[in-house]
Coordinates of C-alpha atoms in Angstrom, one line a residue:
M1 CA 17.1 -24.4 -5.9
K2 CA 13.6 -25.2 -7.0
K3 CA 13.1 -26.9 -3.9
R4 CA 14.4 -24.2 -1.6
V5 CA 12.2 -21.5 -3.7
L6 CA 9.4 -23.6 -3.1
L7 CA 9.8 -24.1 0.5
S8 CA 10.1 -20.1 0.9
F9 CA 7.1 -19.8 -1.0
I10 CA 4.9 -21.8 1.1
V11 CA 5.8 -20.7 4.7
F12 CA 5.6 -17.0 3.2
F13 CA 1.9 -17.7 2.5
M14 CA 0.6 -19.9 4.9
A15 CA 2.2 -17.3 7.2
W16 CA 0.8 -14.3 5.6
G17 CA -1.6 -13.8 8.5
T18 CA 1.0 -12.4 10.7
T19 CA 3.3 -11.0 7.9
Q20 CA 3.0 -7.1 6.4
A21 CA 1.6 -7.7 2.7
C22 CA 1.4 -4.4 1.0
T23 CA 0.8 -2.6 -2.3
N24 CA 2.4 0.3 -3.8
F25 CA 1.6 2.5 -6.9
L26 CA 4.2 4.5 -8.7
V27 CA 3.3 7.7 -11.2
T28 CA 5.9 9.4 -12.5
P29 CA 5.2 13.4 -13.0
G30 CA 4.9 12.8 -17.2
A31 CA 2.0 10.5 -15.9
S32 CA 0.4 12.4 -13.8
F33 CA -2.7 14.8 -14.6
D34 CA -0.9 18.1 -12.7
G35 CA 2.8 17.2 -13.2
S36 CA 3.7 15.6 -9.6
S37 CA 5.1 12.4 -8.7
I38 CA 2.8 10.0 -6.9
V39 CA 3.6 7.1 -4.7
T40 CA 1.0 5.3 -2.9
Y41 CA 1.4 2.6 0.1
A42 CA -1.3 0.5 1.7
A43 CA 0.8 -1.1 5.3
D44 CA -1.3 -4.0 5.5
S45 CA -0.9 -5.9 8.7
H46 CA -3.1 -7.4 11.5
Q47 CA -0.6 -6.2 14.2
L48 CA -0.5 -2.5 12.8
Y49 CA -2.0 0.4 14.3
G50 CA -2.6 3.4 11.9
E51 CA -0.8 6.4 13.0
L52 CA 1.3 9.1 11.5
Y53 CA 4.7 8.8 12.5
F54 CA 6.1 12.5 12.5
M55 CA 9.6 13.3 13.7
P56 CA 10.8 17.2 13.6
S57 CA 13.9 18.0 12.1
A58 CA 16.7 18.0 14.6
D59 CA 20.4 18.9 15.3
W60 CA 22.9 16.1 17.0
V61 CA 26.0 16.1 18.9
D62 CA 29.0 14.9 17.5
D63 CA 28.6 11.3 19.7
A64 CA 24.7 10.9 19.3
L65 CA 23.7 7.5 18.9
L66 CA 20.3 6.0 17.0
A67 CA 18.7 3.2 18.9
I68 CA 17.2 0.8 15.8
Y69 CA 14.0 -0.9 16.7
E70 CA 12.3 -3.3 14.5
W71 CA 9.6 -1.7 13.0
D72 CA 7.2 -5.2 12.7
T73 CA 7.6 -6.0 16.4
G74 CA 9.3 -3.0 18.5
K75 CA 12.2 -5.8 19.4
Y76 CA 15.4 -3.6 20.0
L77 CA 18.2 -4.4 17.3
G78 CA 21.2 -2.3 18.1
E79 CA 22.9 1.5 17.6
I80 CA 24.5 3.4 15.4
P81 CA 25.9 6.4 14.9
Q82 CA 23.5 9.4 14.4
V83 CA 24.1 12.2 12.0
S84 CA 24.6 16.0 12.7
H85 CA 21.2 16.7 11.5
T86 CA 18.1 15.3 10.3
Y87 CA 15.1 16.3 8.5
Q88 CA 11.3 16.7 9.2
V89 CA 9.4 13.4 8.5
V90 CA 5.2 13.2 8.0
G91 CA 4.6 9.6 7.9
N92 CA 6.6 8.3 4.6
M93 CA 7.5 11.9 3.3
N94 CA 10.0 14.3 4.5
E95 CA 10.4 17.7 4.4
H96 CA 12.1 17.8 0.9
Q97 CA 9.5 15.4 -0.6
V98 CA 11.3 12.8 -0.5
I99 CA 8.8 9.7 -0.4
I100 CA 9.4 5.7 0.4
G101 CA 6.9 3.1 0.2
E102 CA 7.5 -0.5 0.9
T103 CA 6.1 -4.1 -0.2
T104 CA 7.4 -7.6 1.6
Y105 CA 8.2 -10.1 -1.1
T106 CA 10.4 -12.6 1.3
G107 CA 12.3 -14.3 -1.0
I108 CA 15.0 -17.4 -0.8
S109 CA 14.2 -18.9 2.6
E110 CA 18.5 -19.1 3.3
L111 CA 18.8 -15.0 2.4
G112 CA 15.9 -13.8 4.9
S113 CA 18.3 -13.7 8.2
Q114 CA 21.5 -12.8 9.3
D115 CA 23.1 -12.7 12.5
G116 CA 24.5 -9.5 13.8
A117 CA 22.2 -7.3 11.3
I118 CA 20.4 -4.7 12.9
I119 CA 18.6 -2.6 10.0
D120 CA 15.1 -3.7 9.2
Y121 CA 13.1 -2.6 6.2
G122 CA 11.6 0.0 8.4
S123 CA 14.6 1.4 10.2
L124 CA 15.6 1.8 6.2
I125 CA 12.7 4.0 5.5
Y126 CA 12.6 6.3 8.5
I127 CA 16.3 6.6 8.3
A128 CA 16.7 7.1 5.2
L129 CA 13.7 10.2 5.1
Q130 CA 15.6 11.5 7.8
R131 CA 18.9 12.1 6.1
S132 CA 18.4 12.4 2.3
K133 CA 17.4 15.3 0.2
T134 CA 16.5 13.4 -3.3
A135 CA 15.5 9.8 -4.0
R136 CA 18.8 9.1 -5.2
E137 CA 20.3 9.8 -2.0
A138 CA 17.8 8.2 -0.3
I139 CA 19.1 4.7 -2.2
R140 CA 22.5 5.5 -1.6
V141 CA 21.6 5.9 2.0
M142 CA 19.8 2.5 2.4
A143 CA 22.6 0.9 0.0
D144 CA 25.3 2.3 2.7
L145 CA 23.2 1.2 5.7
V146 CA 22.8 -2.2 5.0
E147 CA 26.1 -2.7 3.6
K148 CA 27.9 -1.3 7.1
Y149 CA 25.0 -2.7 9.7
G150 CA 24.0 -5.9 8.1
Y151 CA 20.2 -6.4 7.1
Y152 CA 17.7 -7.7 9.6
S153 CA 15.1 -8.5 6.9
T154 CA 13.8 -10.5 4.1
G155 CA 13.4 -9.2 0.7
E156 CA 11.8 -6.0 0.1
S157 CA 10.7 -3.7 -3.0
F158 CA 10.6 0.2 -2.3
S159 CA 9.2 3.2 -4.1
V160 CA 11.3 6.0 -3.5
A161 CA 10.7 9.7 -5.1
D162 CA 11.2 12.8 -5.3
K163 CA 9.6 16.0 -6.8
D164 CA 11.3 15.3 -10.1
E165 CA 12.1 11.1 -10.3
V166 CA 10.5 8.0 -9.1
W167 CA 12.2 4.8 -8.7
I168 CA 11.6 1.0 -7.8
F169 CA 14.7 -0.3 -5.7
E170 CA 14.4 -4.1 -4.6
L171 CA 16.9 -5.7 -2.1
I172 CA 17.2 -8.7 -0.5
G173 CA 19.8 -9.6 2.1
K174 CA 22.8 -12.4 1.8
G175 CA 22.0 -14.5 4.6
N176 CA 24.5 -15.7 6.8
Y177 CA 26.4 -16.1 3.3
D178 CA 28.0 -12.5 3.9
K179 CA 27.0 -9.2 5.3
G180 CA 24.5 -6.9 3.7
A181 CA 22.6 -7.3 0.9
V182 CA 22.3 -7.0 -2.7
W183 CA 20.0 -4.9 -4.9
V184 CA 18.9 -3.3 -7.9
A185 CA 17.5 0.2 -8.1
L186 CA 15.7 1.3 -11.6
R187 CA 14.3 4.9 -12.4
V188 CA 10.7 5.0 -13.9
P189 CA 10.9 6.4 -17.4
D190 CA 9.0 9.5 -17.1
G191 CA 5.7 8.9 -18.5
Y192 CA 5.1 5.5 -17.1
I193 CA 3.5 4.2 -14.2
C194 CA 4.8 1.3 -12.2
A195 CA 3.3 -1.1 -9.0
H196 CA 4.9 -3.6 -7.0
A197 CA 2.9 -5.9 -4.3
N198 CA 4.7 -8.3 -2.5
Q199 CA 6.4 -10.1 -5.6
A200 CA 10.0 -8.9 -6.9
R201 CA 9.5 -7.2 -10.4
I202 CA 12.9 -6.3 -11.7
T203 CA 14.2 -8.7 -13.8
T204 CA 16.7 -8.0 -16.3
F205 CA 18.9 -4.6 -16.3
D206 CA 21.8 -2.8 -17.6
Y207 CA 24.3 -3.8 -14.9
Q208 CA 26.3 -0.9 -13.6
E209 CA 30.3 -1.6 -12.5
E210 CA 30.2 1.8 -10.9
N211 CA 27.5 3.5 -9.8
K212 CA 27.2 7.1 -11.0
W213 CA 25.0 9.0 -8.4
D214 CA 25.9 12.3 -9.5
D215 CA 24.7 11.2 -13.1
A216 CA 21.5 13.4 -13.9
D217 CA 21.0 10.9 -16.7
A218 CA 21.9 7.7 -14.7
T219 CA 18.8 5.6 -14.4
V220 CA 20.6 1.8 -13.1
F221 CA 22.0 1.8 -9.7
N222 CA 23.0 -1.4 -8.2
S223 CA 25.0 -4.0 -5.4
V224 CA 28.4 -4.6 -7.1
D225 CA 27.8 -8.5 -6.3
V226 CA 24.5 -8.5 -7.1
I227 CA 24.8 -10.8 -10.3
S228 CA 28.5 -12.4 -8.6
F229 CA 26.5 -13.2 -5.0
A230 CA 24.2 -15.1 -6.8
Q231 CA 26.7 -17.2 -8.9
D232 CA 29.0 -17.5 -5.9
N233 CA 26.5 -19.2 -3.4
D234 CA 25.1 -21.8 -6.7
F235 CA 21.8 -19.5 -6.7
Y236 CA 22.6 -18.6 -10.2
Q237 CA 24.8 -20.5 -12.8
G238 CA 24.0 -18.2 -16.5
K239 CA 25.9 -15.4 -18.2
D240 CA 25.8 -12.1 -16.9
K241 CA 23.8 -10.6 -19.9
D242 CA 20.7 -13.3 -18.9
F243 CA 20.9 -12.5 -15.2
S244 CA 17.1 -11.4 -13.9
F245 CA 17.3 -10.2 -9.9
S246 CA 13.6 -11.1 -9.8
D247 CA 13.6 -14.8 -11.3
V248 CA 16.9 -15.5 -9.0
Y249 CA 16.3 -14.1 -6.1
A250 CA 12.6 -14.3 -5.7
P251 CA 11.1 -16.2 -8.9
V252 CA 7.2 -15.5 -9.5
D253 CA 5.4 -18.9 -9.1
F254 CA 1.6 -19.3 -8.8
G255 CA 0.9 -17.3 -5.3
G256 CA 3.3 -14.4 -6.1
A257 CA 1.7 -14.3 -9.6
R258 CA -2.6 -14.6 -7.8
F259 CA -1.6 -12.9 -4.6
C260 CA 0.9 -10.1 -5.5
E261 CA 1.0 -9.6 -9.8
M262 CA -2.9 -9.6 -9.6
R263 CA -3.0 -6.2 -7.9
V264 CA -0.5 -5.0 -10.3
W265 CA -2.3 -6.2 -13.3
S266 CA -5.3 -4.3 -11.2
F267 CA -3.8 -1.1 -11.6
F268 CA -2.6 -1.2 -15.0
K269 CA -5.7 -2.5 -16.5
D270 CA -7.3 0.9 -15.2
V271 CA -5.6 3.3 -17.0
N272 CA -4.2 1.2 -20.1
A273 CA -6.6 -0.7 -22.5
D274 CA -4.0 -2.7 -23.9
V275 CA -3.0 -4.3 -20.7
K276 CA -7.0 -5.0 -20.0
A277 CA -7.4 -6.2 -23.7
N278 CA -4.4 -8.6 -23.1
T279 CA -6.1 -11.9 -21.9
N280 CA -2.4 -13.3 -21.5
Y281 CA -1.7 -11.0 -18.8
F282 CA -4.7 -11.7 -17.0
A283 CA -3.8 -15.5 -17.5
Y284 CA -0.7 -14.7 -15.8
A285 CA -2.1 -12.8 -12.8
K286 CA -4.2 -15.7 -12.4
G287 CA -1.3 -17.7 -11.5
D288 CA -0.2 -19.3 -14.8
V289 CA 3.4 -18.4 -15.1
E290 CA 4.9 -19.7 -17.8
H291 CA 8.4 -21.2 -18.8
N292 CA 8.7 -21.2 -22.5
D293 CA 12.2 -21.3 -24.4
K294 CA 11.5 -17.5 -25.3
F295 CA 10.1 -14.9 -24.3
A296 CA 7.3 -13.1 -25.3
D297 CA 9.1 -10.8 -27.7
G298 CA 10.9 -13.6 -29.2
S299 CA 14.1 -13.5 -27.2
K300 CA 15.7 -16.6 -25.7
N301 CA 15.5 -17.7 -22.3
P302 CA 17.7 -20.1 -21.8
N303 CA 17.8 -20.0 -17.8
K304 CA 14.0 -21.1 -18.1
F305 CA 12.6 -18.1 -15.9
A306 CA 9.0 -17.2 -16.0
S307 CA 8.5 -16.1 -19.7
N308 CA 4.9 -14.5 -19.5
R309 CA 5.6 -12.1 -17.2
M310 CA 3.8 -8.3 -17.3
P311 CA 6.0 -5.3 -18.2
L312 CA 7.7 -3.7 -15.1
W313 CA 6.3 0.2 -16.3
I314 CA 3.5 0.8 -19.2
K315 CA 2.4 3.9 -20.1
P316 CA -1.3 5.4 -19.0
D317 CA -3.6 6.1 -21.9
K318 CA -4.3 9.3 -20.4
K319 CA -2.5 11.6 -17.4
I320 CA -3.8 10.1 -13.9
K321 CA -5.5 12.7 -11.2
V322 CA -4.6 12.0 -7.8
D323 CA -8.3 11.5 -6.4
E324 CA -8.1 8.6 -9.6
V325 CA -5.2 6.9 -7.9
M326 CA -6.9 7.1 -4.3
N327 CA -9.7 5.3 -5.9
F328 CA -7.1 2.8 -7.6
M329 CA -6.0 2.0 -4.1
R330 CA -10.2 0.5 -3.3
D331 CA -9.9 -1.9 -6.2
H332 CA -11.7 -5.2 -4.9
L333 CA -11.6 -6.8 -8.7
E334 CA -14.9 -5.2 -9.4
G335 CA -16.1 -5.8 -12.8
T336 CA -14.1 -8.9 -13.7
D337 CA -14.0 -12.3 -13.7
L338 CA -12.6 -12.1 -10.3
D339 CA -14.8 -9.8 -8.3
M340 CA -14.8 -9.9 -4.9
S341 CA -18.3 -9.3 -4.4
Q342 CA -20.0 -11.9 -6.0
G343 CA -20.5 -15.8 -5.3
V344 CA -21.4 -17.5 -2.5
G345 CA -18.3 -16.2 -0.3
A346 CA -19.6 -12.6 -0.8
G347 CA -22.7 -14.0 1.5
P348 CA -26.0 -12.5 1.5
Y349 CA -24.7 -8.7 1.4
H350 CA -22.1 -8.7 -1.3
K351 CA -19.2 -8.1 1.1
P352 CA -15.5 -8.4 -1.3
Y353 CA -13.7 -9.6 1.9
R354 CA -13.2 -13.0 3.0
W355 CA -11.8 -13.6 6.8
R356 CA -8.4 -15.1 7.1
G357 CA -6.5 -17.2 6.2
L358 CA -5.5 -16.4 2.9
V359 CA -4.8 -20.3 2.4
W360 CA -7.3 -22.6 3.8
E361 CA -8.1 -26.4 3.6
H362 CA -10.9 -28.8 3.3
N363 CA -11.2 -32.4 3.2
G364 CA -7.4 -32.4 2.4
T365 CA -7.8 -30.2 -0.9
T366 CA -6.1 -26.6 -0.4
Y367 CA -7.8 -23.7 -1.1
F368 CA -7.0 -19.6 -1.2
N369 CA -9.0 -16.4 -0.9
E370 CA -8.1 -13.7 -3.4
R371 CA -5.6 -11.0 -1.9
I372 CA -7.2 -7.6 -3.2
T373 CA -5.7 -4.3 -3.1
A374 CA -8.2 -2.7 -0.6
T375 CA -8.2 -5.4 2.3
Q376 CA -9.4 -5.3 6.1
Q377 CA -6.1 -5.3 7.8
T378 CA -4.6 -1.7 6.5
G379 CA -3.4 -0.3 9.5
F380 CA -2.6 3.2 7.2
S381 CA -2.2 3.9 3.4
F382 CA -1.3 7.0 1.6
V383 CA -1.1 8.7 -1.8
A384 CA 1.8 11.2 -1.3
Q385 CA 2.4 13.5 -4.0
S386 CA 5.8 15.5 -4.8
R387 CA 5.5 18.8 -6.5
N388 CA 8.6 20.5 -7.7
W389 CA 6.5 24.1 -8.6
L390 CA 6.0 24.9 -5.1
P391 CA 8.7 25.3 -2.0
D392 CA 9.1 22.2 -0.7
P393 CA 7.3 22.5 2.7
I394 CA 3.9 23.3 0.5
G395 CA 5.3 20.8 -2.2
G396 CA 4.5 17.7 -0.6
I397 CA 1.3 16.7 0.1
F398 CA 1.2 13.2 2.2
W399 CA -2.5 12.0 1.8
F400 CA -3.2 10.1 4.5
G401 CA -5.8 7.4 5.6
V402 CA -6.5 5.0 8.2
D403 CA -8.2 1.4 8.0
D404 CA -9.3 -0.2 5.2
A405 CA -8.7 2.5 2.1
A406 CA -12.2 1.6 0.4
S407 CA -14.0 3.1 3.9
S408 CA -11.6 5.3 4.2
V409 CA -10.9 9.4 3.5
Y410 CA -7.7 10.4 2.3
V411 CA -7.2 13.7 3.8
P412 CA -4.1 15.9 3.1
L413 CA -1.2 16.6 5.4
Y414 CA 1.3 19.3 3.9
C415 CA 4.6 17.8 4.5
G416 CA 6.3 21.2 5.9
I417 CA 3.8 20.9 9.1
K418 CA 4.9 21.6 12.6
H419 CA 3.2 19.1 14.5
A420 CA 0.9 16.0 13.5
P421 CA -3.0 16.4 13.9
E422 CA -4.3 14.9 17.2
P423 CA -6.6 11.9 15.7
F424 CA -3.6 10.8 13.7
A425 CA -0.5 11.3 16.6
E426 CA 1.6 8.7 18.0
G427 CA 0.2 7.7 21.1
N428 CA -3.2 8.3 20.7
G429 CA -4.7 4.7 21.1
S430 CA -2.7 1.8 20.2
M431 CA -3.8 -2.0 19.0
M432 CA -4.4 -3.1 22.9
R433 CA -5.8 0.3 23.9
W434 CA -9.5 2.1 22.8
S435 CA -9.2 6.1 22.4
E436 CA -12.4 8.2 21.7
T437 CA -10.1 10.3 19.6
S438 CA -8.1 8.1 17.4
A439 CA -9.2 7.8 14.0
F440 CA -7.6 4.5 13.8
W441 CA -10.6 3.3 16.1
V442 CA -13.1 5.7 14.5
F443 CA -12.5 4.7 10.8
N444 CA -12.9 0.8 11.8
Q445 CA -16.0 1.3 13.8
V446 CA -17.5 2.5 10.5
S447 CA -15.9 -0.1 8.4
N448 CA -16.6 -2.9 10.5
L449 CA -20.2 -2.0 10.4
V450 CA -19.8 -1.8 6.9
Y451 CA -19.0 -5.3 6.9
T452 CA -22.0 -6.5 8.2
R453 CA -24.5 -4.9 5.7
Y454 CA -21.9 -3.9 2.8
D455 CA -23.9 -3.7 -0.5
A456 CA -26.5 -1.5 1.9
I457 CA -24.4 0.3 4.3
H458 CA -21.2 1.0 1.9
P459 CA -22.7 3.3 -0.8
E460 CA -23.7 5.7 1.9
V461 CA -20.2 5.7 3.6
E462 CA -18.4 6.2 -0.6
L463 CA -20.7 9.0 -1.1
I464 CA -19.3 10.8 1.7
Q465 CA -16.0 9.9 1.2
Q466 CA -16.0 10.7 -2.3
K467 CA -17.5 14.0 -1.8
L468 CA -14.6 14.9 1.1
E469 CA -12.0 14.2 -0.9
K470 CA -13.3 15.7 -4.0
K471 CA -13.6 18.9 -1.8
Y472 CA -10.0 18.3 -0.3
V473 CA -8.8 18.1 -4.1
A474 CA -10.7 21.2 -5.3
Y475 CA -9.5 23.5 -2.0
T476 CA -6.1 21.9 -2.7
P477 CA -4.7 24.6 -5.1
V478 CA -6.3 27.3 -3.4
I479 CA -4.6 26.4 0.0
D480 CA -1.1 26.2 -2.0
N481 CA -1.6 29.8 -3.4
A482 CA -2.5 31.1 0.0
A483 CA 0.5 28.9 2.1
K484 CA 2.9 30.2 -0.7
T485 CA 2.0 33.8 -0.5
L486 CA 2.3 33.9 3.3
Y487 CA 5.7 31.5 2.9
T488 CA 7.2 34.1 0.8
Q489 CA 6.5 37.3 3.4
D490 CA 7.0 35.1 6.2
E491 CA 8.2 31.3 6.3
N492 CA 6.7 31.2 9.6
L493 CA 3.8 32.3 8.8
G494 CA 3.2 30.0 5.8
L495 CA 3.9 26.9 8.0
Q496 CA 1.3 28.0 10.5
F497 CA -0.8 28.1 7.6
I498 CA -0.4 24.4 6.6
T499 CA 0.0 23.2 9.8
D500 CA -3.8 24.8 10.9
Y501 CA -5.3 23.6 7.5
S502 CA -4.2 19.9 7.8
V503 CA -4.9 19.9 11.7
N504 CA -8.2 21.4 11.6
T505 CA -9.5 19.7 8.6
S506 CA -8.1 16.2 10.0
V507 CA -10.1 16.8 13.3
A508 CA -13.2 18.1 11.1
L509 CA -13.0 14.6 9.3
V510 CA -12.9 12.5 12.3
D511 CA -15.7 14.4 13.8
R512 CA -17.4 14.0 10.6
W513 CA -16.7 10.3 10.3
T514 CA -17.7 9.7 14.3
E515 CA -21.3 11.4 13.4
L516 CA -21.4 8.7 10.5
Y517 CA -21.1 5.7 12.7
H518 CA -23.7 7.1 15.2
Y519 CA -25.9 7.6 12.3
L520 CA -25.4 4.1 10.4
F521 CA -25.3 2.4 13.7
M522 CA -28.9 3.6 14.5
K523 CA -30.1 3.1 10.9
Y524 CA -29.3 0.2 10.5
L525 CA -29.8 -1.5 14.1
D526 CA -30.6 -5.4 14.6
G527 CA -31.2 -5.9 10.8
N528 CA -33.6 -3.6 10.1
V529 CA -33.3 -0.3 8.1
K530 CA -35.0 3.0 9.3
P531 CA -35.8 5.6 6.3
S532 CA -33.6 8.5 5.9
D533 CA -33.1 11.7 3.8
N534 CA -29.7 13.6 3.6
G535 CA -27.9 11.3 6.5
H536 CA -31.1 12.3 9.0
L537 CA -33.2 9.8 10.0
I538 CA -36.9 10.1 9.3
D539 CA -39.6 9.5 12.0
N540 CA -43.6 8.0 11.4
G541 CA -44.8 10.8 10.8
Y542 CA -46.4 12.4 14.4
G543 CA -43.0 13.7 15.6
T544 CA -42.6 11.3 18.3
E545 CA -39.2 10.3 17.1
I546 CA -40.4 6.8 16.7
P547 CA -39.3 5.4 13.3
K548 CA -40.8 3.7 10.4
V549 CA -38.8 0.5 9.9
T550 CA -38.2 -1.7 6.9
F551 CA -37.8 -5.6 7.0
P552 CA -35.3 -5.7 4.0
G553 CA -34.4 -9.5 4.3
Y554 CA -31.9 -11.2 2.1
S555 CA -31.8 -11.3 -1.7
E556 CA -33.7 -13.7 -3.9
E557 CA -30.2 -15.3 -4.8
F558 CA -29.7 -16.1 -1.3
Y559 CA -33.1 -17.0 -0.7
Q560 CA -32.2 -19.7 -3.7
L561 CA -29.2 -20.7 -1.8
I562 CA -31.0 -21.5 1.3
I563 CA -33.6 -23.3 -0.5
D564 CA -30.7 -25.2 -2.3
E565 CA -29.5 -26.1 0.9
S566 CA -32.4 -27.0 3.2
G567 CA -35.1 -28.3 0.6
D568 CA -38.4 -27.8 1.7
K569 CA -37.3 -27.9 5.4
F570 CA -38.4 -24.2 6.0
E571 CA -41.4 -24.3 3.2
Y572 CA -44.7 -22.5 4.8
H573 CA -48.0 -24.1 4.9
G574 CA -49.8 -22.2 7.7
S575 CA -52.0 -19.6 6.2
H576 CA -50.9 -15.6 5.9

């Protein structure tokens, strides 16, 4: 068992550069400032092109079939019967305000491949969104799909939410031991927050012999064989009451804590002072995983599971605003001992990024880079809100951004829009095809320029980013009320209004970002800096469009590094 799990994690982390590695934050209505359910998702992959998936609602003939293609690769997997009616999907939210996000945790290697399976994790998400009116229904659809058609992917944690509830749903395939998957879903208590980031997090739970899908008080759903499958195949030999989903199917080790749970900790510590002050949680997130005889609460640990894990969910000290959640997605461990903007690895311009691989070797010793929330290889990310006080097409807001969240802007897209904005539309460019009107390529131009002079350029980008998002958030109640009034009078008119607003805002944003790139490129050309005022370059005072230019060089800290390395090699002995 231990050898098997260790191999699984080594393979996973050494291959991280080609594997999606994502982050989800979950906020229940009782924990959010305005009473909305909030789910975030960063789709992090070096191969993923950032675009908005848009699937209009549709009616289908009785014998219609749905072709299944693996989301990561585009590989054709098979086909399944289509349902008679599918709901509209905007990104990862549908017209009924159901939201689904995910993170991959891989898990036990033998369970990562299933011959004949045709449902991958991406298909689970988008099929469920097309077929579900509530989070509970989405979980049931996903569970039924893998049971009937097999599960093609490795272990996954899903965030599933609607306008009233938020769930964490963890699933792993049965490999070639059996068809389908084992899984458990827990409702996050209202007033609490949760998170997951490529490490399974559900431990013990109240096992259900039969899922009570229609019981509004039900807070746990699970596959009937979630425990017995592990026992029958020698993955677990303990008592049923001590069974832990994560500790059996995806035990946390150094990499699972440092690369994954660290992102959960970075979110939790920003909203809860006790978590921030708890040095044990930080030690755990840094990779110090203990296996003591007792858990932190004093209860016995007969299976020697990880004994110092963080809670699955916590209560924030205050209600969380949506724009705060956006900024939580931009974390680089600032203000901690692991601040990525510090140290020689950050270079002369304090860049909080390290180019891949995640794990690297030097002189026979293995090292690693921190895996932070905001990362350069993000294809797209979102902060989705479901709001139960508005009609569904207006209540769901899909705040969408492409590329690195730290240098992107979340633009509001209502879930009832009639079509996708052109800058985000599928087919407008690709990872191997440039498009001047593609938001993905425009935002990548800016972010990759930022990486060259981070401490100088990023503050300028952040200033505009925050100004735009604050404006969008401030406009939201006004747009909501106008849309609701129109929708009440004429549904089509209301839908056209939110479509126009979402599309026009998106187009204006990309135009503004194109203009920003031109300005920044000129200002920081060739390592020099041209003076500016409020986003406009300043000339030399003679009206000739010839600028004054400054030469900022490097910081004293970096010059000292040069001297430490080179001694007197570059010491100047001439006259000034």
